[in-house]
Short mmCIF file of C-alpha atoms in Angstrom, two decimals:
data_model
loop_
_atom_site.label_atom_id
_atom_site.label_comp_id
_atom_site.label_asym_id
_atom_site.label_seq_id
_atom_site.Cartn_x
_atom_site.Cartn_y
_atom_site.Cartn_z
CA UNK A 18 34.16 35.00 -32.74
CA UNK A 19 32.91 38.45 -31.84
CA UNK A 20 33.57 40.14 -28.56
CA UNK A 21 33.09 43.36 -26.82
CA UNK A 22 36.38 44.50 -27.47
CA UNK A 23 36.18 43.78 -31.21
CA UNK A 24 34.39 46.78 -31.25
CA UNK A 25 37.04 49.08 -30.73
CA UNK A 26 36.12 50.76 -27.62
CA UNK A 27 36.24 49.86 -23.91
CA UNK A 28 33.46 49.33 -21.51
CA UNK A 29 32.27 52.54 -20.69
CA UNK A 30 30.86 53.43 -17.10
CA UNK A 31 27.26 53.92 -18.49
CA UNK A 32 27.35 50.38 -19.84
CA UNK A 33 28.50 49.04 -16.32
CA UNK A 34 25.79 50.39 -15.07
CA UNK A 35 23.51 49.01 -17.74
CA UNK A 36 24.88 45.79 -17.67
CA UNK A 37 24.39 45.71 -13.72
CA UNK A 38 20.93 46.95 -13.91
CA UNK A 39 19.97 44.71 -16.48
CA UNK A 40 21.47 41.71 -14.16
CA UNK A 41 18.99 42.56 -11.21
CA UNK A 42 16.26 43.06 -13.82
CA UNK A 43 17.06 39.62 -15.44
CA UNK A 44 17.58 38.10 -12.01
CA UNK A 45 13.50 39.07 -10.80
CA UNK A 46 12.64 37.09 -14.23
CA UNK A 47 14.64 33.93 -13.12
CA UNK A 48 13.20 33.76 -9.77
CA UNK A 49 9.78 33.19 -11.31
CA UNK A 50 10.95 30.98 -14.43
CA UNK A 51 13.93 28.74 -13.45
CA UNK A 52 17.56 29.94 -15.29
CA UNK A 53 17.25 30.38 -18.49
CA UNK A 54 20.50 28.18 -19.45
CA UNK A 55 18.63 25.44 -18.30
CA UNK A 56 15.31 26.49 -20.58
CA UNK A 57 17.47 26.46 -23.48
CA UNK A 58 18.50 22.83 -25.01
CA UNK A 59 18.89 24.68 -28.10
CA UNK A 60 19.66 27.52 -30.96
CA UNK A 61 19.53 27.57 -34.43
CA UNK A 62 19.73 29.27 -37.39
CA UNK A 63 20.36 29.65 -41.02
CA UNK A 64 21.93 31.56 -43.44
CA UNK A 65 20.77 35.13 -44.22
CA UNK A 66 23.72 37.41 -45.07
CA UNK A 67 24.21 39.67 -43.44
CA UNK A 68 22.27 39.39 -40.89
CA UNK A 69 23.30 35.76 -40.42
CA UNK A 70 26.45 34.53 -42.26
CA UNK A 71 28.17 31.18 -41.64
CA UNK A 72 30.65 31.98 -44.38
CA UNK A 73 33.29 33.61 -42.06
CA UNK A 74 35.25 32.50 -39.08
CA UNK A 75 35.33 35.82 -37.68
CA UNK A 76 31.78 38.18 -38.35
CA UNK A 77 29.11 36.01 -38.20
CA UNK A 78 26.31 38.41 -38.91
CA UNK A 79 24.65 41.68 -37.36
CA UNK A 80 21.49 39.36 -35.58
CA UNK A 81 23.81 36.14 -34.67
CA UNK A 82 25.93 38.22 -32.96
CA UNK A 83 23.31 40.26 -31.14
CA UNK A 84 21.76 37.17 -30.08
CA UNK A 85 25.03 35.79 -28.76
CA UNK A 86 24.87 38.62 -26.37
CA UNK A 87 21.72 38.01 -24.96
CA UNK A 88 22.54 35.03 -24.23
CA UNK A 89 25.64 36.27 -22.42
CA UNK A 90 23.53 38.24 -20.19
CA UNK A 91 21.16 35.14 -20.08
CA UNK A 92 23.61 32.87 -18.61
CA UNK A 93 22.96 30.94 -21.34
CA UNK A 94 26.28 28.76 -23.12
CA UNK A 95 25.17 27.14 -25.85
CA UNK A 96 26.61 27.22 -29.53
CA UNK A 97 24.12 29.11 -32.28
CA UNK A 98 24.11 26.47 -34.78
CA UNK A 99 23.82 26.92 -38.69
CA UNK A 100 21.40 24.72 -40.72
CA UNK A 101 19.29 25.08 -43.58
CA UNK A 102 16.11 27.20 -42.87
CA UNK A 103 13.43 24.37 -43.15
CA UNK A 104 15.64 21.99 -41.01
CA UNK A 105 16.16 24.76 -38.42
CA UNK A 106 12.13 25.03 -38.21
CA UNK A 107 11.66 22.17 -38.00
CA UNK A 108 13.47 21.48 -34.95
CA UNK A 109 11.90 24.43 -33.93
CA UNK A 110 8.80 22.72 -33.80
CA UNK A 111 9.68 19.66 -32.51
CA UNK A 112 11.70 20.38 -29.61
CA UNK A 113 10.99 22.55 -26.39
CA UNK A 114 13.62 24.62 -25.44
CA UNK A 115 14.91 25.23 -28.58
CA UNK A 116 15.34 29.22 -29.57
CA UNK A 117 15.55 30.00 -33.42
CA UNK A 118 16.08 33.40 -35.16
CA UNK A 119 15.23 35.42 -37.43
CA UNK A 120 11.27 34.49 -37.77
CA UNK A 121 9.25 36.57 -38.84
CA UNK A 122 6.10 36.78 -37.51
CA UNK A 123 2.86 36.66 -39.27
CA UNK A 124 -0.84 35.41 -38.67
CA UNK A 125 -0.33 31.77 -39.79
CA UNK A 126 2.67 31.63 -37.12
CA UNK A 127 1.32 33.69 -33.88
CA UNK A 128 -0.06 30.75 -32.42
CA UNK A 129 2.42 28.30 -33.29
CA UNK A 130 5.42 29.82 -31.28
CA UNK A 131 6.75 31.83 -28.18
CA UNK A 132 7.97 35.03 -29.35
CA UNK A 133 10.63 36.11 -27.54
CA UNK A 134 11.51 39.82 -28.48
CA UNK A 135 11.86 41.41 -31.92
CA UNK A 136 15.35 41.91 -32.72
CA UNK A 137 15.03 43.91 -35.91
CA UNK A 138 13.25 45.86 -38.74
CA UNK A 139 13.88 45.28 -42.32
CA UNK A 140 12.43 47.49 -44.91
CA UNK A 141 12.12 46.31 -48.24
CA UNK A 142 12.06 48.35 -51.28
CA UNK A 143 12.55 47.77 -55.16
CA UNK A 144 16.31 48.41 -55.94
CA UNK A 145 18.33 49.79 -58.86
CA UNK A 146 21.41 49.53 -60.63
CA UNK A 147 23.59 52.61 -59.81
CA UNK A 148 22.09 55.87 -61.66
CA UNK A 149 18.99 54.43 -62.38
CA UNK A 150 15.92 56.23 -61.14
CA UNK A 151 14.60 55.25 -58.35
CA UNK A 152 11.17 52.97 -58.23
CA UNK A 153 8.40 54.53 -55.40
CA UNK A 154 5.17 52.76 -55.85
CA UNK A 155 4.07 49.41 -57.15
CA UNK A 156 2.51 51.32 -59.90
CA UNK A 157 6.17 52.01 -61.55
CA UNK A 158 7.04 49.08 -60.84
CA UNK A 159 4.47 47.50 -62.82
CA UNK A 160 5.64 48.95 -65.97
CA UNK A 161 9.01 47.90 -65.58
CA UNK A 162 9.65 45.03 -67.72
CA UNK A 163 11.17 42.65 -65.38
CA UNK A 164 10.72 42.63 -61.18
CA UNK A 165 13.12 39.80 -59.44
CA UNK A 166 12.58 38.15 -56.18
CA UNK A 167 13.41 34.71 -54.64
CA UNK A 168 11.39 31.95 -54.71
CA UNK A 169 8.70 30.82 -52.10
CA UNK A 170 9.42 34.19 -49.95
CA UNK A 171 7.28 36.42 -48.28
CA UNK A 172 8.60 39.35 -50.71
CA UNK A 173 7.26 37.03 -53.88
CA UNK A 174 3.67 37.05 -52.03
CA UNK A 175 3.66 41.10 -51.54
CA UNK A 176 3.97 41.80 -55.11
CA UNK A 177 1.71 38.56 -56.53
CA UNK A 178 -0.88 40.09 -54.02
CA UNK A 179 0.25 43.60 -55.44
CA UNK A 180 -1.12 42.29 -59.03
CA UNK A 181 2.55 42.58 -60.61
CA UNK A 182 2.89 40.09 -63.95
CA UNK A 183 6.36 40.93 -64.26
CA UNK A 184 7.73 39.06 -61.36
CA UNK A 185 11.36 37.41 -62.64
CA UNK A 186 12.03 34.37 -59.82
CA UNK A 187 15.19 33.30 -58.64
CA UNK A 188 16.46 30.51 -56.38
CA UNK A 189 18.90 32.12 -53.78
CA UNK A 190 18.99 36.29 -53.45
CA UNK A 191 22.92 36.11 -54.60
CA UNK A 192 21.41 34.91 -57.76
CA UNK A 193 18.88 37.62 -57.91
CA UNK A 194 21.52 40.05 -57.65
CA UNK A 195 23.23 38.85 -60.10
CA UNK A 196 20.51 39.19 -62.44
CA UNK A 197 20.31 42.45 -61.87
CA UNK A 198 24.00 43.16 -62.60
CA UNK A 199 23.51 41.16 -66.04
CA UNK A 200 20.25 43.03 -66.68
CA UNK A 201 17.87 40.55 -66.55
CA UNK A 202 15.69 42.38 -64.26
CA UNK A 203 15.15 46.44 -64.27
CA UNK A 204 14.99 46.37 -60.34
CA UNK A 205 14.99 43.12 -57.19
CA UNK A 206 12.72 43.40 -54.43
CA UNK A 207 13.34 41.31 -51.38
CA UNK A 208 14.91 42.60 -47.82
CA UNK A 209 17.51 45.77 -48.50
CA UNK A 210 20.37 44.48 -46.41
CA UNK A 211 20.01 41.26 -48.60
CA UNK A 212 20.60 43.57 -51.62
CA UNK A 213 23.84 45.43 -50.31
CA UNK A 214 25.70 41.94 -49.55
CA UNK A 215 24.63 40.20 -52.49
CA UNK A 216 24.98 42.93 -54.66
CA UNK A 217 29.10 43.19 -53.74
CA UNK A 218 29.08 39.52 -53.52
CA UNK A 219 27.94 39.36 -57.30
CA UNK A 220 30.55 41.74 -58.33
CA UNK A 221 28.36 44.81 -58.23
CA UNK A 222 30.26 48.11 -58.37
CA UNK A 223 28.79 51.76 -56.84
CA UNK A 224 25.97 52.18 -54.67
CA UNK A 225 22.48 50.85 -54.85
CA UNK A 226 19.01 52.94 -55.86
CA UNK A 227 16.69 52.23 -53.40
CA UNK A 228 13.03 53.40 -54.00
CA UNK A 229 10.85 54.09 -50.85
CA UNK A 230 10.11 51.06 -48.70
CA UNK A 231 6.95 49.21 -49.75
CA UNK A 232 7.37 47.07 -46.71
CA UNK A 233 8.58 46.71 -42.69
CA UNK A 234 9.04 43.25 -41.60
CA UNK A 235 9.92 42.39 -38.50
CA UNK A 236 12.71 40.12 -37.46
CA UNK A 237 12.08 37.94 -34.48
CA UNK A 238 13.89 35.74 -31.70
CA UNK A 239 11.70 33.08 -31.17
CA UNK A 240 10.98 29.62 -29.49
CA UNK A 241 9.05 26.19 -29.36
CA UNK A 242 5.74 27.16 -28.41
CA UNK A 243 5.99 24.51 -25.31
CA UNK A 244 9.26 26.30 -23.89
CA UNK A 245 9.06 27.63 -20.26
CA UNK A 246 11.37 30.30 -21.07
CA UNK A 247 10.00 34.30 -20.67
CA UNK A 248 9.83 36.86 -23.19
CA UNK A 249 10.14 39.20 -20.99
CA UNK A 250 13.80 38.49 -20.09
CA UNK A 251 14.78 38.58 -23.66
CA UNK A 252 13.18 41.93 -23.82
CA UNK A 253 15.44 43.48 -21.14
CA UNK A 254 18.32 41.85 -22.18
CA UNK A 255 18.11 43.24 -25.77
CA UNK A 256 16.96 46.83 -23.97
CA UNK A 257 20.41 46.33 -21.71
CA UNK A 258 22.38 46.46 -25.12
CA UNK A 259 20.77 48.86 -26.86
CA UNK A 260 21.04 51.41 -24.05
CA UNK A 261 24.60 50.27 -23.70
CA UNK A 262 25.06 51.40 -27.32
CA UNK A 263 26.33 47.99 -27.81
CA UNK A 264 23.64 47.30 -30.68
CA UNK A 265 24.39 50.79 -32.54
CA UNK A 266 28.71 49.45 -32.40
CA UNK A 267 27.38 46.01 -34.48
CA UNK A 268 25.23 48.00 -36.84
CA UNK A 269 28.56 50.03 -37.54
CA UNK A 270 30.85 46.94 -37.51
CA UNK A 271 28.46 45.49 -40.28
CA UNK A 272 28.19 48.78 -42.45
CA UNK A 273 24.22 48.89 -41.56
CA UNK A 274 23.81 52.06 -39.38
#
């Protein structure tokens, strides 16, 4: 599991002080909301590599592992458990207390959960085989012959509502990448970070063409919509390791800075 001093560095004095100023900060939340560890009866997750990845021991994924921190500072012990996506929303929905991650949020959800804090921006862009040129606007993308996504996601719905015909589906995005390495589509389009681990995954060799991002969606922690926990603690505890440069270490330790 991941720790502080995976990271390769000790605690510096300005993270001390973060860390201790974050604790009083925390601690005026608390006093109005009960302790969080006993708001939480749950966490969950599935798997989105690499920002989520239950297929190592060790590195777990950029956004489990920033969550796990919070949590530290939150006082909260409880295991992040892996599921499939649909079961983790759906205990999501059923249960107060339970915290799930990464949502993102949309108009269809904003009533239908507490949002906690966002913990991250993914752009997405349409993506290349190394030394082909890149792919800007929707427009060139239109007269490519084939466009992949994955199924039943919210980068499938951009480019329908985009007017593409070309859109190439596939189930999972390792198999999208692996359609592009065998050429069955000219570029994918889904979350970038979700290109670069798939890609290698796949047996893709050299780097990536990314066009310019079409799209910025935000990732979310979030929570049953009938939990007493406050957003506001979340905030400050995610603002504690930022400022403590502790975020900017696990973007490096995942190859995402």
């Amino acid at each position: 599991m991941f720790e502080m001093k995976d990271l390769g560095r000790v605690t510096t004095p300005f993270r001390t002080v973060a860390r201790v100023a974050a604790a009083g900060a925390l601690l005026l939340g608390l006093l109005g909301a009960g302790p969080a560890s006993a708001q939480v009866t749950r966490v969950v997750t599935a798997n989105f590599a690499p920002l989520t990845d239950n297929s190592s021991p060790d590195k777990k994924g950029l956004l489990h592992d920033l969550v796990r921190e919070m949590m530290k500072l939150q006082k909260v012990d409880k295991p992040i458990e892996f599921m499939a996506w649909p079961d983790a929303v759906a205990e999501a929905d059923a249960k107060p207390g339970t915290m799930f991650f990464p949502v993102t949020r949309s108009k269809d959800r904003e009533d239908k959960y507490l949002w906690l804090t966002k913990i991250f921006d993914m752009d997405r862009s349409f993506v290349g085989r190394p030394g082909s040129a890149p792919i800007n606007t929707v427009d060139d993308a239109k007269r490519l012959k084939g466009v992949g996504t994955t199924v039943n996601s919210a980068s499938l719905s951009f480019l329908k509502q985009k007017g593409l015909t070309n859109i190439v589906e596939f189930p999972t995005s390792r198999e999208l990448m692996q359609g592009l390495l065998d050429g069955k589509v000219d570029v994918a389009y889904q979350p970038n970070p979700f290109c670069k681990t798939d890609w290698k995954a796949a047996g893709g060799q050299g780097a990536l063409v990314f066009g310019e991002p079409q799209e910025r969606s935000a990732a979310y922690l979030a929570a049953n919509k009938a939990s007493s926990l406050n957003p506001a603690d979340w905030q400050e505890a995610l603002k504690v390791l930022e400022q403590a440069g502790d975020f900017e270490q696990l973007l490096k330790l995942y190859g995402m800075e």
